[in-house]
Every structure is written in structure tokens, then in C-alpha cells.
Amino acid sequence: MKPVRPVKQPSLAQLRAFAAVAEHLHFRDAAAAIGMSQPALSGAVSALEEALGVQLLERTTRRVLLSPAGERLAVRAKAVLDAVGALIEEAEAVRAPFTGVLRLGVIPTVAPYLLPTVLRLVHERYPELDLQVHEEQTSSLLDGLAAGRLDVLLLAVPLGVPGVLELPLFDEDFVLVMPRDHWLGGREDVPREALRELDLLLLDEGHCLRDQALDICREAGREEGAAVTTTAAGLATLVQLVAGGLGVTLLPRTAVRVETSRNDRLVTGYFAEPAPSRRVALVVRAGAARQGEFEEFAGALRGAMSVLPVRVCPSPPLP
């Protein structure tokens, strides 16, 4: 009987390369995802196959497929990489708090209006912290948090997503923004029911603010599926469409001053109490090694945001 060749110890680089190919099933996309050249990635996967003595991939001229062995071992490779990531996170947590890299994800309807406050806080209170900011939509940010690409997120909540911890920061009202000659302009007692008949402009699909606005309209009794003929990729464009007379829109209170100051053809209207609102929170992985640090950071953010036109959430009681 031919002796079985012993399996060699694979390297983390080889496992990382194989896991990327297993996820993307494309060498170029996998290489870009982990910041490796395509030849180096291909070589790492081949070296892993040689070390393990099994074929992991089926390569054709058009596509890449996992072999049966590759499908089984891809799960193991991901588990190993996750464990190594947890080890590194744990090591970072035992160092001095608020040092090193903190990767912050922020949604586009929060970033321009809260980041000045966040950056000022970090600069003044945590000068040793290397804050790295990533602006993406909610689904992408949550994927990044789950994968370990991001550490904390600034999002509108509740999310209803397992495996995350929401640390509430503040509540803010929505404000109706309209063309200058609109009949509701300047009012501070706009009834929610007015939303039933207004030509409402919304952000594109994928923005949580769009979903929140639609929820508010449904609560106000707006007909389900009422036509929305014009959308925009960002709040700045949305507000300029309003100034051009195409309709009205809803802005979170923190965005009003920035977005409406650019055009004197806009007016605002404030809703009668209780006004529709959203809650913004710092979102972290449940059980993260740096959870205590993140909770302290959330407390500092609440204090810094007290100067904004929001209602700061009380700090949760200590356990």
C-alpha cells in the first residue's frame, strides 16, 4: 500500500487567499478584496493545495468552482480566520483603551451632519485613537461589522439584526422641507395627515431614510404604493429638487441647517407633537472584546451631541 503523504502546515496567507476565492469564485475579485495581486493569490491557493494534498478548485477558462473537498475545507478555513481575527481583537482590547485603529462606519444621512462633532471629540479626548471612517449604506456596514472589517457603526435603529448591540445616542425629529411658496411653509404645527396628499421626494432604494420616510407616510394614512416619481442618491440633490418645485421631502433635524442654507428658495415646516422621529445609535458586535470601550465611547458621544438639535438618550444603567 502506498503511504499517505503527511499534510503540511498551511499559512494564514494561503487560507486567506483560498477563503477569498471561495467567497467570490473569481480570482480578480478575490485578489482585489484582500489587497493581493492576482498572481500572488493564485500561487497561494496552489501552494495550499500542494500543502494539503487535495484539489480545492476546479478551474476553467470561464469560471472557478469549488471542488467537493474545497466546499468542505472552505468552511474550516473561514472558521480558522475568524478565530485568528478574534485573537487579534482580544490582544488589542487588553492594550490601553482608545489607542490604535478604530474603524467607524457611518450611513450617508448621518455622516455629513454628525462627523464634525465626532471628529472633534476624538481629536480632543482620544488623541491616540486612529479613527478611520467609512461611509456606506446600512446593509454594507452591517456586513462589514459582521466580517470584522468595521468596529463600530453610526446607524438609525432599531435594526432587528441578531448578533449586534445597539447603544442609543439620540432621537431627532423629521422636518418637512418645501419650496418657498408652499402653503405649509413656516408652520410649526403641521399635521402628519398632510403627508397623505403631498408630492413626496425620496432617496433611492437602499437608504434607510427612504424606508423611514415611507413608514411615516403609512402611519399618516398615505395610500400604500402611492407614486414616487423622482428619487435622488443623496440629501443634497433631494433638497435642490425640492427648491426646483418638484415636491417636498423629509429631512432629519440635524441635516436641516446644512442642506437648506444653500438655497433661499426653501422653507421648512415642523410637525405637531408628537413629531415623527428617528433614533441614531452606536452599533457594535455583541460580545466584542472592546465592548466596554465602545460603551464608554457612546457615553462621550452623547455628551458631545447635546449641543445638536436632538434629544440625547439617557445612558443605560450600570450592570
XYZ file of C-alpha atoms in Angstrom:
319
model
C 0.000 0.000 0.000
C 1.288 3.445 -0.945
C 1.959 5.532 2.198
C -0.185 8.637 2.702
C 1.845 11.823 2.397
C 1.651 13.889 5.602
C -0.249 17.182 5.357
C 1.928 20.273 5.659
C 1.000 23.195 7.900
C -0.834 25.828 5.766
C -0.065 29.504 6.251
C -2.634 32.160 7.136
C -1.905 33.898 3.840
C -2.795 30.708 1.969
C -6.004 30.268 3.955
C -6.947 33.919 3.432
C -6.394 33.607 -0.329
C -8.449 30.413 -0.558
C -11.280 31.863 1.565
C -11.443 34.911 -0.715
C -11.645 32.754 -3.854
C -14.255 30.531 -2.213
C -16.361 33.612 -1.474
C -16.032 35.389 -4.831
C -15.432 32.416 -7.188
C -13.329 34.810 -9.232
C -9.573 35.317 -8.933
C -9.541 39.008 -9.860
C -12.368 39.923 -7.482
C -10.883 37.825 -4.693
C -7.457 39.432 -5.119
C -8.963 42.917 -5.012
C -10.985 42.070 -1.893
C -7.911 41.156 0.168
C -5.433 43.563 -1.427
C -3.280 40.900 -3.077
C -2.065 40.692 -6.660
C -3.826 38.079 -8.774
C -0.642 36.039 -9.458
C 0.220 36.032 -5.742
C -3.298 34.901 -4.842
C -3.256 32.119 -7.439
C 0.133 30.993 -6.171
C -1.061 30.960 -2.566
C -4.054 28.792 -3.428
C -1.873 26.394 -5.426
C 0.571 26.217 -2.511
C -2.316 25.403 -0.160
C -3.487 22.617 -2.451
C 0.054 21.261 -2.504
C 0.376 21.504 1.291
C -2.946 19.746 1.929
C -2.605 17.262 -0.906
C -6.110 17.898 -2.243
C -7.604 19.827 -5.153
C -9.656 22.717 -3.804
C -10.740 24.392 -7.038
C -11.927 23.390 -10.485
C -10.513 25.934 -12.909
C -11.977 26.502 -16.367
C -11.415 29.235 -18.908
C -14.615 30.992 -17.858
C -15.191 30.347 -14.185
C -13.872 28.978 -10.926
C -15.733 26.314 -8.977
C -15.099 24.717 -5.612
C -14.327 21.020 -5.710
C -16.189 18.809 -3.206
C -13.101 18.946 -0.979
C -12.940 22.718 -1.479
C -16.531 23.150 -0.315
C -15.787 21.287 2.913
C -12.482 22.969 3.619
C -13.739 26.486 2.817
C -15.913 26.310 5.930
C -12.919 25.260 8.027
C -10.703 27.960 6.531
C -13.218 30.670 7.398
C -13.505 29.348 10.961
C -9.718 29.473 11.365
C -9.526 33.031 10.022
C -12.405 34.140 12.269
C -10.615 32.651 15.274
C -7.389 34.446 14.379
C -9.319 37.693 13.977
C -10.865 37.219 17.421
C -7.408 36.583 18.891
C -6.084 39.813 17.396
C -9.136 41.734 18.620
C -8.644 40.333 22.109
C -4.994 41.377 22.079
C -5.972 44.902 21.019
C -8.544 45.069 23.807
C -6.009 44.407 26.572
C -3.846 47.282 25.453
C -4.505 50.794 26.665
C -8.080 51.759 25.684
C -8.712 54.322 22.958
C -5.417 53.656 21.197
C -4.749 52.078 17.833
C -7.235 51.848 14.971
C -10.995 52.322 15.324
C -12.872 51.668 12.074
C -16.136 53.620 12.127
C -18.910 53.022 9.609
C -21.484 55.778 9.022
C -24.591 55.983 6.846
C -24.760 58.866 4.306
C -27.733 60.537 6.037
C -25.707 60.832 9.246
C -22.103 61.336 8.119
C -22.089 64.988 6.951
C -24.018 66.237 9.970
C -22.505 64.283 12.876
C -18.920 63.665 11.780
C -17.713 67.184 12.689
C -18.855 66.530 16.269
C -17.401 63.006 16.316
C -14.051 64.076 14.887
C -13.769 66.989 17.308
C -14.459 64.662 20.237
C -11.851 62.139 19.107
C -9.260 64.836 18.475
C -9.745 66.455 21.877
C -10.395 63.467 24.134
C -8.762 60.495 22.383
C -5.679 61.841 20.571
C -4.053 58.377 20.432
C -7.013 56.881 18.599
C -6.567 56.335 14.851
C -10.134 56.863 13.627
C -10.847 55.550 10.137
C -14.236 56.499 8.646
C -16.207 54.509 6.055
C -19.434 55.956 4.599
C -21.692 53.225 3.215
C -25.319 52.165 3.219
C -26.716 50.207 6.145
C -26.591 46.717 4.629
C -22.956 47.120 3.583
C -21.996 48.477 7.013
C -23.649 45.564 8.807
C -21.839 43.108 6.545
C -18.581 44.882 7.339
C -19.269 44.732 11.070
C -20.084 41.018 10.959
C -16.965 40.275 8.894
C -14.693 42.275 11.212
C -13.913 44.893 8.557
C -15.518 47.567 10.762
C -15.531 48.009 14.545
C -18.457 50.356 15.284
C -21.285 51.877 13.261
C -23.395 55.035 13.446
C -26.830 53.948 12.239
C -30.523 54.628 12.500
C -32.135 51.974 14.688
C -33.813 49.659 15.537
C -32.224 47.178 13.164
C -33.725 43.867 14.223
C -30.440 42.139 13.392
C -29.092 39.329 15.592
C -25.533 39.492 16.866
C -25.323 43.270 17.269
C -25.647 45.585 20.265
C -27.341 48.972 19.829
C -26.101 51.758 22.116
C -28.688 54.571 21.666
C -27.279 58.101 21.284
C -30.190 60.425 20.466
C -33.615 60.904 18.901
C -34.224 63.602 16.302
C -37.385 64.883 14.659
C -38.074 64.927 10.951
C -38.701 68.296 9.330
C -40.760 68.981 6.216
C -38.776 70.881 3.559
C -40.765 72.662 0.833
C -40.492 75.242 -1.950
C -40.644 78.832 -0.667
C -44.246 79.471 -1.687
C -45.678 76.220 -0.258
C -48.821 76.637 1.836
C -47.315 74.709 4.769
C -44.121 76.769 4.842
C -43.168 78.210 8.219
C -45.786 76.316 10.196
C -44.847 74.630 13.465
C -47.989 72.521 13.767
C -48.014 70.564 10.506
C -50.314 67.545 10.973
C -48.906 64.209 9.897
C -52.034 63.701 7.822
C -50.746 66.365 5.416
C -48.331 63.738 4.077
C -51.233 61.849 2.535
C -51.537 64.190 -0.447
C -48.110 65.851 -0.811
C -45.763 65.131 -3.724
C -43.054 63.435 -1.684
C -39.482 63.128 -2.949
C -37.371 60.281 -1.541
C -33.864 58.893 -1.601
C -33.033 55.902 -3.804
C -33.652 52.316 -2.740
C -31.162 51.062 -0.158
C -31.150 54.175 2.040
C -32.694 53.544 5.445
C -34.021 57.126 5.455
C -36.218 56.237 2.489
C -37.729 53.342 4.434
C -38.241 55.540 7.495
C -39.999 58.190 5.410
C -42.291 55.585 3.875
C -43.094 54.219 7.340
C -44.029 57.730 8.493
C -46.278 58.164 5.468
C -48.002 54.842 6.096
C -48.635 55.844 9.717
C -50.102 59.111 8.450
C -52.544 57.188 6.261
C -50.859 57.754 2.902
C -52.126 55.245 0.368
C -49.881 52.180 0.121
C -47.896 52.285 -3.109
C -48.544 55.969 -3.790
C -46.388 57.030 -6.704
C -42.917 58.419 -6.062
C -41.825 59.708 -9.439
C -38.451 61.249 -8.586
C -35.666 59.997 -6.313
C -32.112 61.090 -5.509
C -28.877 59.434 -4.399
C -28.200 61.969 -1.625
C -29.900 64.556 0.547
C -28.135 67.485 -1.139
C -29.658 66.583 -4.509
C -33.010 65.816 -2.935
C -33.233 69.282 -1.380
C -32.321 71.001 -4.639
C -35.110 69.095 -6.376
C -37.465 70.495 -3.752
C -36.146 74.007 -4.412
C -36.907 73.442 -8.079
C -40.558 72.833 -7.280
C -40.733 69.084 -7.865
C -42.207 68.307 -4.474
C -41.423 68.200 -0.754
C -39.190 65.962 1.341
C -38.430 64.937 4.913
C -35.067 65.768 6.490
C -33.702 64.695 9.856
C -33.335 67.754 12.077
C -29.510 67.563 12.137
C -29.428 67.944 8.337
C -31.733 70.954 8.030
C -29.281 73.805 8.595
C -26.609 72.370 6.289
C -28.916 71.439 3.432
C -31.388 74.348 3.413
C -28.783 77.124 3.812
C -27.599 76.553 0.257
C -30.801 77.822 -1.373
C -33.114 80.695 -0.363
C -36.000 79.132 -2.274
C -36.662 76.651 0.526
C -38.823 76.807 3.651
C -39.358 74.363 6.483
C -42.347 73.178 8.424
C -42.306 71.465 11.807
C -44.776 68.751 12.734
C -47.220 68.958 15.590
C -46.257 66.878 18.621
C -45.504 64.058 18.707
C -43.363 64.698 15.628
C -42.112 61.758 13.563
C -38.532 60.991 14.534
C -35.643 58.575 14.190
C -33.143 57.184 16.691
C -29.413 57.077 15.988
C -27.195 54.631 17.847
C -23.658 53.347 18.036
C -23.842 49.724 16.869
C -21.224 47.109 17.794
C -20.858 43.346 17.636
C -22.495 41.721 20.639
C -19.793 40.427 22.956
C -16.993 42.325 21.211
C -13.725 42.276 23.128
C -13.720 46.086 23.184
C -17.376 46.386 24.233
C -16.571 48.262 27.450
C -14.502 50.755 25.477
C -17.293 51.177 22.933
C -19.859 51.786 25.679
C -17.636 54.497 27.136
C -17.265 55.996 23.656
C -21.062 56.037 23.268
C -21.340 57.938 26.554
C -18.824 60.515 25.372
C -20.747 60.890 22.101
C -23.984 61.547 23.986
C -22.321 64.391 25.852
C -20.799 65.869 22.696
C -24.104 65.725 20.791
C -26.075 67.580 23.446
C -25.378 70.819 21.537
C -27.164 69.494 18.430
C -30.936 69.853 17.794
C -31.615 66.360 19.166
C -32.909 64.647 22.309
C -29.972 62.807 23.827
C -30.778 59.331 25.137
C -30.004 58.632 28.783
C -27.008 56.423 29.472
C -28.052 52.839 30.300
C -27.771 51.850 33.955
C -24.594 50.121 35.017
C -24.919 46.333 35.429
